[in-house]
Short mmCIF file of C-alpha atoms and ligand atoms in Angstrom, two decimals:
data_model
loop_
_atom_site.label_atom_id
_atom_site.label_comp_id
_atom_site.label_asym_id
_atom_site.label_seq_id
_atom_site.Cartn_x
_atom_site.Cartn_y
_atom_site.Cartn_z
CA MET A 218 96.85 47.58 60.32
CA LYS A 219 95.93 48.23 64.24
CA PHE A 220 98.85 48.54 66.13
CA TYR A 221 98.46 44.96 67.46
CA GLU A 222 98.21 43.34 64.10
CA LEU A 223 101.76 44.59 63.48
CA THR A 224 104.82 42.59 64.05
CA PRO A 225 107.26 43.55 67.30
CA GLN A 226 109.51 45.42 64.56
CA GLN A 227 107.14 46.72 62.49
CA ARG A 228 105.50 48.75 66.11
CA ARG A 229 109.42 49.63 66.55
CA ASP A 230 109.10 51.39 63.11
CA PHE A 231 105.96 52.85 63.77
CA LEU A 232 106.56 54.52 66.72
CA GLU A 233 110.27 55.62 64.96
CA GLN A 234 107.97 57.36 62.23
CA GLU A 235 105.47 58.47 64.92
CA GLY A 236 108.34 60.26 66.54
CA TYR A 237 107.36 58.61 69.74
CA ALA A 238 110.79 57.16 69.94
CA THR A 239 114.22 58.15 68.36
CA HIS A 240 116.01 55.38 65.77
CA ASN A 241 118.19 54.80 68.46
CA ASP A 242 115.41 54.11 71.36
CA ALA A 243 113.85 52.00 68.57
CA ARG A 244 117.11 50.28 67.76
CA LEU A 245 117.79 49.68 71.59
CA LEU A 246 114.47 48.27 72.71
CA ARG A 247 115.16 45.48 69.78
CA LEU A 248 118.37 44.24 71.72
CA THR A 249 116.84 43.90 75.04
CA PRO A 250 118.22 42.65 77.73
CA LEU A 251 120.16 46.20 77.82
CA LEU A 252 121.40 44.75 80.63
CA ARG A 253 124.69 43.79 80.33
CA GLU A 254 126.20 40.73 82.92
CA TYR A 255 128.77 42.46 84.31
CA ALA A 256 126.25 45.56 85.72
CA ALA A 257 123.66 42.26 86.76
CA ASP A 258 127.09 41.35 89.01
CA GLY A 259 126.98 44.52 90.21
CA MET A 260 123.09 45.30 91.21
CA ILE A 261 122.40 42.30 93.30
CA GLU A 262 124.30 39.41 95.46
CA ASN A 263 125.33 36.10 93.67
CA GLN A 264 123.97 36.87 90.23
CA VAL A 265 124.00 33.99 87.44
CA GLY A 266 121.08 34.78 84.77
CA ILE A 267 118.80 38.04 83.75
CA MET A 268 115.02 37.35 83.61
CA GLY A 269 113.01 39.18 80.24
CA ILE A 270 109.40 40.41 80.33
CA PRO A 271 108.24 41.87 78.00
CA ILE A 272 107.24 44.98 77.78
CA GLY A 273 104.28 45.91 75.89
CA LEU A 274 102.78 49.56 75.14
CA LEU A 275 99.32 50.78 75.96
CA MET A 276 99.05 53.04 73.19
CA GLY A 277 96.48 56.75 73.53
CA LEU A 278 95.84 57.24 76.64
CA GLU A 279 94.42 60.96 77.45
CA VAL A 280 95.52 62.02 80.21
CA ASN A 281 94.69 65.77 81.23
CA GLY A 282 93.63 66.03 77.89
CA LYS A 283 97.59 64.84 77.08
CA THR A 284 97.70 61.54 74.90
CA TYR A 285 100.42 59.21 76.12
CA ASN A 286 101.71 55.70 74.65
CA VAL A 287 102.25 53.68 78.30
CA PRO A 288 105.24 51.65 78.40
CA MET A 289 103.82 48.23 80.61
CA ALA A 290 106.20 45.11 81.52
CA THR A 291 104.90 42.30 82.68
CA GLU A 292 104.22 38.41 82.30
CA GLU A 293 100.18 38.30 82.57
CA PRO A 294 99.10 38.25 78.66
CA SER A 295 95.87 40.29 79.04
CA VAL A 296 97.13 43.37 81.11
CA VAL A 297 97.97 45.61 78.37
CA ALA A 298 94.89 44.71 75.93
CA GLY A 299 92.73 45.16 79.11
CA ALA A 300 94.64 48.68 79.54
CA CYS A 301 94.14 49.43 76.12
CA ALA A 302 90.49 48.64 75.75
CA GLY A 303 90.12 50.65 78.66
CA ALA A 304 91.69 53.26 77.23
CA LYS A 305 89.55 53.72 74.14
CA ILE A 306 86.83 53.77 76.40
CA ALA A 307 88.67 56.69 78.46
CA ARG A 308 89.41 58.32 74.80
CA ARG A 309 85.44 58.47 74.16
CA ASN A 310 84.47 59.86 77.15
CA GLY A 311 86.98 63.21 77.01
CA GLY A 312 89.82 61.46 79.16
CA ILE A 313 91.32 61.07 82.27
CA THR A 314 91.42 63.73 84.73
CA SER A 315 94.63 62.98 87.31
CA ALA A 316 95.99 64.92 90.18
CA LEU A 317 98.36 64.45 93.18
CA TRP A 318 97.81 65.70 96.29
CA PRO A 319 100.25 67.09 98.30
CA VAL A 320 103.52 65.83 96.90
CA ARG A 321 105.10 63.91 98.33
CA VAL A 322 107.98 63.82 101.94
CA ILE A 323 109.00 60.55 102.66
CA PRO A 324 108.66 59.46 106.51
CA ALA A 325 111.35 57.67 108.32
CA ASP A 326 111.15 57.19 111.74
CA ILE A 327 113.69 57.00 115.04
CA VAL A 328 112.56 54.90 116.76
CA PHE A 329 113.07 54.63 120.84
CA GLN A 330 112.14 51.82 123.62
CA LYS A 331 110.70 52.72 126.94
CA VAL A 332 110.33 56.35 126.93
CA PRO A 333 109.22 57.45 129.71
CA VAL A 334 105.99 59.57 129.70
CA SER A 335 107.31 62.28 131.87
CA ARG A 336 109.99 63.43 129.62
CA GLN A 337 108.79 62.51 126.18
CA GLU A 338 107.67 66.61 126.67
CA GLU A 339 110.69 67.43 127.20
CA TYR A 340 113.01 65.40 125.36
CA ALA A 341 110.27 66.43 121.65
CA LYS A 342 111.39 70.25 123.13
CA ILE A 343 115.01 69.65 122.46
CA ILE A 344 114.67 67.45 119.05
CA LEU A 345 112.91 70.50 117.69
CA GLY A 346 115.16 73.16 118.80
CA HIS A 347 117.62 71.17 117.39
CA LYS A 348 116.10 71.45 113.95
CA LYS A 349 118.47 73.92 112.29
CA ASP A 350 121.80 71.77 113.51
CA MET A 351 119.88 68.22 111.70
CA ILE A 352 119.72 70.14 108.72
CA GLN A 353 123.52 71.07 109.45
CA VAL A 354 124.55 67.94 109.95
CA MET A 355 121.92 66.91 106.51
CA LYS A 356 124.60 68.93 104.28
CA GLU A 357 127.60 67.91 105.92
CA ASN A 358 127.10 64.06 105.09
CA MET A 359 124.70 64.69 102.01
CA PRO A 360 125.65 67.28 99.95
CA THR A 361 124.30 65.79 96.91
CA LEU A 362 120.52 65.78 98.58
CA THR A 363 121.28 69.17 100.26
CA ARG A 364 122.63 70.09 96.51
CA HIS A 365 119.78 69.23 94.81
CA ASN A 366 117.22 70.98 97.77
CA GLY A 367 116.66 67.94 99.34
CA GLY A 368 116.02 66.88 102.90
CA ILE A 369 114.46 67.46 106.35
CA GLU A 370 110.75 69.18 105.66
CA GLY A 371 109.64 68.57 108.86
CA LEU A 372 109.62 67.01 112.27
CA THR A 373 107.29 65.46 114.16
CA CYS A 374 108.02 63.19 118.45
CA ASP A 375 105.34 60.88 119.14
CA PRO A 376 104.41 58.09 121.78
CA ILE A 377 103.48 54.63 120.31
CA ALA A 378 101.57 52.75 122.34
CA LYS A 379 101.72 55.02 125.48
CA GLY A 380 105.34 54.61 127.06
CA LYS A 381 106.10 51.88 124.92
CA PHE A 382 108.12 53.24 122.16
CA TRP A 383 108.40 56.49 121.26
CA LYS A 384 109.55 57.99 117.82
CA VAL A 385 111.07 61.23 116.04
CA ARG A 386 109.82 61.29 113.12
CA ILE A 387 111.61 63.03 109.96
CA TRP A 388 109.87 64.06 106.99
CA ILE A 389 112.07 64.43 104.22
CA TRP A 390 112.01 65.78 100.86
CA THR A 391 113.37 63.20 98.16
CA GLY A 392 112.68 64.87 94.90
CA GLU A 393 112.47 63.08 91.68
CA ALA A 394 113.66 59.86 93.17
CA MET A 395 111.29 57.18 94.77
CA GLY A 396 113.79 58.39 97.73
CA ALA A 397 114.22 54.71 99.79
CA ASN A 398 117.28 54.74 100.53
CA ILE A 399 118.16 58.72 100.15
CA ALA A 400 115.46 58.54 103.59
CA ASN A 401 116.94 55.18 105.01
CA ARG A 402 120.91 56.72 105.14
CA LEU A 403 120.33 60.29 106.26
CA THR A 404 117.68 59.01 109.11
CA GLU A 405 120.52 56.83 109.78
CA ILE A 406 123.12 59.70 110.25
CA GLU A 407 119.99 61.68 111.97
CA ALA A 408 119.67 59.26 114.82
CA LYS A 409 123.08 58.96 115.43
CA TYR A 410 123.05 62.62 116.36
CA ILE A 411 119.68 62.20 117.96
CA GLU A 412 121.45 59.59 120.32
CA SER A 413 124.49 62.00 120.87
CA LEU A 414 122.25 64.88 122.21
CA LEU A 415 119.76 63.08 124.26
CA GLY A 416 121.63 60.11 125.49
CA LEU A 417 119.34 57.10 124.21
CA LYS A 418 119.62 54.72 121.99
CA PRO A 419 117.66 53.96 119.36
CA LEU A 420 115.91 50.67 118.53
CA ALA A 421 115.82 51.63 115.14
CA ALA A 422 116.23 54.05 111.94
CA ILE A 423 113.86 53.29 108.96
CA LEU A 424 112.00 54.86 105.88
CA SER A 425 108.12 54.27 106.33
CA ASN A 426 106.63 53.14 103.22
CA ALA A 427 103.30 54.29 104.18
CA GLU A 428 103.29 57.01 101.07
CA LEU A 429 101.31 60.07 102.24
CA GLU A 430 100.95 61.80 98.63
CA THR A 431 98.24 60.59 96.60
CA VAL A 432 97.38 60.58 93.05
CA GLY A 433 93.49 60.57 92.42
CA SER A 434 92.23 60.08 88.26
CA GLY A 435 88.58 60.11 87.69
CA LEU A 436 86.37 58.96 84.49
CA LYS A 437 83.07 60.55 83.24
CA ILE A 438 81.34 57.23 81.04
CA ASP A 439 78.79 57.64 78.69
CA PRO A 440 76.53 54.69 79.46
CA ASP A 441 76.08 54.02 75.94
CA THR A 442 79.44 53.55 74.92
CA LEU A 443 79.59 50.45 77.16
CA ALA A 444 77.33 48.91 74.51
CA THR A 445 78.09 45.12 73.86
CA LYS A 446 76.64 43.09 71.12
CA ASP A 447 74.44 41.48 73.99
CA GLU A 448 73.38 43.99 76.42
CA THR A 449 73.12 47.83 76.28
CA GLY A 450 75.32 50.14 77.96
CA MET A 451 73.08 51.05 80.31
CA GLU A 452 72.86 47.32 81.46
CA VAL A 453 76.95 46.88 81.49
CA ALA A 454 77.48 50.25 83.35
CA LYS A 455 74.49 49.33 85.81
CA LYS A 456 76.45 45.86 86.61
CA ILE A 457 80.39 47.82 86.36
CA ALA A 458 78.54 49.87 89.43
CA ALA A 459 77.38 46.85 91.44
CA LEU A 460 80.49 45.38 91.40
CA SER A 461 82.67 48.08 92.75
CA GLN A 462 79.87 48.28 95.25
CA TRP A 463 80.48 44.58 95.64
CA ALA A 464 84.10 45.32 96.50
CA GLU A 465 83.45 48.57 99.28
CA LEU A 466 81.24 45.73 101.22
CA ASP A 467 83.54 42.74 101.12
CA ASP A 468 87.31 42.49 101.61
CA THR A 469 87.92 39.52 100.26
CA ARG A 470 86.20 40.62 96.74
CA ALA A 471 87.86 43.84 97.46
CA VAL A 472 91.63 42.09 97.34
CA THR A 473 90.76 41.26 94.04
CA HIS A 474 89.14 44.17 92.68
CA ASN A 475 93.29 46.03 93.62
CA LYS A 476 94.74 43.43 92.72
CA GLY A 477 93.56 44.26 88.76
CA ILE A 478 94.60 48.46 89.90
CA MET A 479 97.92 46.71 90.48
CA ASN A 480 98.50 45.36 87.36
CA GLY A 481 97.97 48.21 85.16
CA ILE A 482 100.06 50.25 87.87
CA VAL A 483 103.20 48.18 88.89
CA ALA A 484 103.65 46.86 85.37
CA CYS A 485 103.94 50.76 84.24
CA ALA A 486 106.57 51.05 87.49
CA LEU A 487 108.14 48.28 86.59
CA ALA A 488 108.70 48.99 82.89
CA ASN A 489 109.74 52.53 84.24
CA GLY A 490 112.80 50.35 86.75
CA ASN A 491 110.98 51.01 89.82
CA ASP A 492 110.59 48.91 93.33
CA THR A 493 107.38 47.29 93.34
CA ARG A 494 107.09 46.08 96.60
CA ALA A 495 106.66 49.77 97.87
CA VAL A 496 104.28 50.30 94.99
CA GLU A 497 102.02 47.26 96.74
CA ALA A 498 102.91 47.79 100.27
CA ALA A 499 101.97 51.83 100.24
CA ALA A 500 98.80 50.93 98.43
CA HIS A 501 97.70 47.72 100.32
CA TRP A 502 98.35 50.46 103.44
CA PHE A 503 96.21 52.63 102.09
CA ALA A 504 93.86 50.64 101.20
CA ALA A 505 93.55 49.30 104.99
CA ARG A 506 94.11 52.31 106.63
CA ARG A 507 90.92 52.57 108.14
CA GLY A 508 90.98 49.65 110.00
CA ARG A 509 89.16 47.79 107.31
CA TYR A 510 90.34 47.03 103.48
CA LYS A 511 88.82 48.80 100.98
CA PRO A 512 89.14 48.92 97.37
CA LEU A 513 91.11 51.61 95.67
CA SER A 514 88.44 52.86 93.53
CA TYR A 515 84.50 52.97 92.76
CA TRP A 516 82.55 53.65 90.43
CA GLN A 517 78.79 54.82 90.52
CA PHE A 518 76.16 56.70 88.60
CA GLU A 519 75.95 60.35 89.32
CA LYS A 520 74.74 63.35 86.73
CA ASP A 521 77.38 65.49 84.64
CA GLU A 522 77.04 69.41 84.24
CA THR A 523 74.13 68.68 81.89
CA GLY A 524 71.78 66.75 83.92
CA LYS A 525 72.66 63.87 82.15
CA THR A 526 73.74 60.11 83.88
CA VAL A 527 76.94 59.10 84.10
CA LEU A 528 78.99 56.20 84.77
CA ALA A 529 81.64 58.06 87.63
CA GLY A 530 85.00 56.33 88.72
CA LYS A 531 87.28 57.30 91.06
CA LEU A 532 90.62 55.76 91.97
CA THR A 533 92.62 57.62 94.66
CA MET A 534 95.71 55.67 96.21
CA PRO A 535 99.70 56.37 96.56
CA ILE A 536 101.76 55.21 93.57
CA ALA A 537 105.13 55.74 95.54
CA VAL A 538 107.43 55.74 92.18
CA GLY A 539 110.88 57.49 91.01
CA ARG A 540 112.02 59.07 88.36
CA ILE A 541 115.77 58.71 89.04
CA GLY A 542 117.96 56.29 91.06
CA PHE A 543 120.12 54.13 91.12
CA SER A 544 117.78 51.07 89.66
CA ILE A 545 116.33 52.74 86.71
CA LYS A 546 120.26 54.17 85.67
CA THR A 547 121.86 50.47 85.43
CA LEU A 548 118.96 49.11 84.14
CA GLY A 549 118.79 51.18 81.03
CA THR A 550 115.44 50.31 79.37
CA PRO A 551 113.62 52.25 82.25
CA GLU A 552 114.87 55.75 81.08
CA LEU A 553 114.14 54.27 77.61
CA CYS A 554 110.83 53.66 78.80
CA GLN A 555 110.50 57.29 80.52
CA ARG A 556 111.71 58.75 76.44
CA ILE A 557 108.75 56.75 75.24
CA LEU A 558 105.98 57.98 78.05
CA GLY A 559 107.56 61.54 77.38
CA ALA A 560 106.05 62.95 80.84
CA ALA A 561 107.64 66.13 82.08
CA ASP A 562 107.80 65.25 85.46
CA LEU A 563 108.11 62.76 88.33
CA TRP A 564 104.03 64.16 89.36
CA GLU A 565 103.32 63.47 85.87
CA MET A 566 104.13 60.22 85.98
CA GLN A 567 102.31 59.18 89.09
CA GLU A 568 99.03 61.07 87.16
CA VAL A 569 100.05 59.28 84.07
CA PHE A 570 99.94 55.75 86.21
CA GLY A 571 97.13 56.30 88.17
CA ALA A 572 94.68 57.11 84.89
CA VAL A 573 96.53 53.09 84.09
CA GLY A 574 94.90 51.74 87.38
CA LEU A 575 91.68 53.48 87.24
CA VAL A 576 91.37 52.27 82.72
CA GLN A 577 93.19 48.87 83.86
CA ASN A 578 90.33 48.55 86.40
CA LEU A 579 87.31 49.46 84.27
CA ALA A 580 88.50 46.82 81.58
CA ALA A 581 88.66 43.91 84.28
CA LEU A 582 84.73 45.10 85.63
CA LYS A 583 83.74 45.19 82.33
CA SER A 584 85.00 41.81 81.51
CA ILE A 585 84.03 40.53 84.47
CA ALA A 586 80.29 41.55 83.56
CA THR A 587 80.10 40.60 80.14
CA GLU A 588 82.17 37.77 78.56
CA GLY A 589 83.97 36.83 81.55
CA ILE A 590 87.29 36.72 82.23
CA VAL A 591 87.95 33.51 81.35
CA LYS A 592 86.53 33.62 77.81
CA GLY A 593 88.09 37.24 77.01
CA HIS A 594 91.85 35.56 78.08
CA VAL A 595 91.23 31.87 76.02
CA LYS A 596 90.69 34.65 73.34
CA LEU A 597 93.23 37.00 73.69
CA ARG A 598 96.37 34.20 74.18
CA SER A 599 95.08 32.47 71.09
CA TYR A 600 95.26 35.65 68.76
CA ASN A 601 98.60 36.01 70.43
CA LEU A 602 99.60 33.04 69.77
CA ALA A 603 98.11 33.13 66.59
CA ARG A 604 100.73 36.16 65.69
CA ALA A 605 103.78 34.50 67.86
CA ALA A 606 102.68 31.48 65.18
CA GLY A 607 103.33 33.76 62.02
CA ALA A 608 99.91 33.71 60.46
CA GLN A 609 98.74 36.70 58.46
CA GLY A 610 95.55 38.48 57.25
CA GLU A 611 92.45 36.17 57.45
CA GLU A 612 94.99 33.62 58.60
CA ILE A 613 95.13 35.17 62.45
CA ASP A 614 91.49 34.76 62.61
CA LYS A 615 91.02 31.02 61.56
CA VAL A 616 94.63 30.02 63.53
CA ALA A 617 92.82 31.92 66.64
CA GLU A 618 89.30 30.28 66.77
CA ARG A 619 90.49 26.78 66.51
CA MET A 620 93.09 27.66 68.86
CA MET A 621 89.93 28.90 71.33
CA HIS A 622 88.53 25.39 71.34
CA HIS A 623 92.22 23.81 71.29
CA PRO A 624 92.91 21.86 74.91
CA LYS A 625 96.62 23.14 74.28
CA ARG A 626 97.29 26.55 73.98
CA THR A 627 101.38 26.62 72.75
CA VAL A 628 102.99 28.45 70.19
CA ARG A 629 103.87 24.94 68.56
CA GLN A 630 100.24 23.99 68.74
CA ALA A 631 100.02 27.33 66.73
CA GLU A 632 102.27 26.42 64.05
CA ILE A 633 100.86 22.75 63.81
CA MET A 634 97.22 24.88 62.86
CA LEU A 635 98.67 27.21 60.73
CA SER A 636 100.30 24.59 58.42
CA HIS A 637 96.85 23.21 58.66
CA ILE A 638 95.09 25.83 57.41
CA ARG A 639 98.36 26.28 54.82
CA SER A 640 97.52 23.08 53.82
CA GLU A 641 94.17 23.34 52.88
CA LYS A 642 94.16 26.16 52.00
CA GLU A 643 96.55 24.66 48.92
CA ALA A 644 94.37 21.56 48.68
CA GLU A 645 91.34 23.63 48.29
CA ALA A 646 93.14 25.41 45.28
CA ALA A 647 94.81 22.38 43.67
CA GLU A 648 90.89 21.43 43.82
CA ASN A 649 90.25 24.22 41.91
CA LEU A 650 92.22 24.13 39.09
CA ASP A 651 91.37 20.10 38.98
CA PRO A 652 90.25 20.19 35.08
CA ALA A 653 87.76 16.90 35.75
CA LYS A 654 86.36 19.63 38.73
CA GLU A 655 86.17 21.93 36.07
CA GLU A 656 84.60 19.66 33.67
CA GLU A 657 82.19 18.34 36.56
CA LYS A 658 81.43 22.02 37.02
CA ASP A 659 80.61 22.50 32.79
CA GLU A 660 77.92 19.83 33.18
C1 MEV B 721 93.61 39.51 87.06
O1 MEV B 721 94.78 39.69 87.24
C2 MEV B 721 92.66 40.59 87.46
C3 MEV B 721 90.74 40.88 87.94
O2 MEV B 721 90.34 40.11 88.55
C4 MEV B 721 90.87 41.46 88.21
C5 MEV B 721 89.51 41.58 89.12
O3 MEV B 721 88.63 40.94 89.35
O4 MEV B 721 88.93 43.19 89.13
C6 MEV B 721 90.62 40.29 86.49
#
């Protein structure tokens, strides 16, 4: 039986049997929500409830020679299935390579207004000359950060729009934390120090979500592996390359192309307890950084080392996530998802997320290029509903087939169909046992 054909409990048993999850983790997965009311109340203002989002597993994603089962949290029915389909193509083609460059330091700004151009150089010299003192201020105020070797990596001073604004930028290393809270706290402390140093009152002290660290994920596909029952692999590959070119040339397509990538990345970020808005903001800033909104991935034909034509996909984007932090700890589920993912550190986790973005994008483009998104979604939803209604074995195909053509696709409707199918089967069996029928057959 395939993983998706199992019940949720059978899937958890499988994870435990195969050593992907401990007995305790498999039990915790069943006991969701892991978040208790007292913890939820401590997380946000005016808390009145807790919302559940399904967590699914992208099974068998090969990245840099290692195979991962990736937890994804999403409300969109086709996301995990799409990622699994993309990962299957990637497996047939030797997997994905992913690398990170350069490793993240968070930019955070202390901004001043109307600093005369004539004095900017002098102020910059004073600031840069006091780097050691700024580090001392950090050590005194943020001992935990210092103990973990985090903190100020660099300082720059830059004018914005000539004299309109002037900013001191601090580059901050926050280790495996996503780092927004750390960066904001440190910048506010240093803003006070700089105010006393220069006698200038800052307008603001705040991090920038412009994430400079990028993940590059690549995949080379033998076009034959894209064949469907109606089209050759090369026909499909050509359409994927054309769709990619369309996104390059038309920003209103690029945004949807990127939305497909974010379907995968945000689902990973959410399962792992991250601030998904920071991930989105950084990605879209990066997409538009050259003054025009661009796709975060492209697909084009290339020759591989043996001279064979391959469809090469490359995704380059920031993935602003962390592996430690308040929400990750409090929510409970993220730590569990991290154990299932099994990445050794934050950087490996980011490389895997990049690979998820690429296979998610591949699956979407293939679907658009072949059967079309709607047909694929309807089919998938119909199968999910058939299973949710309790259909077993060949019943699943039968219920799903009828659901595909039914205007009302709900679990209740699938249950009604399942009971019809079972009644029809019983009636058929009874008819076969009917002595009158048996006699008819004998004659
Ligand atoms: C749907 O959530 C995402 C897609 O629209 C992405 C795309 O068009 O590439 C299918």
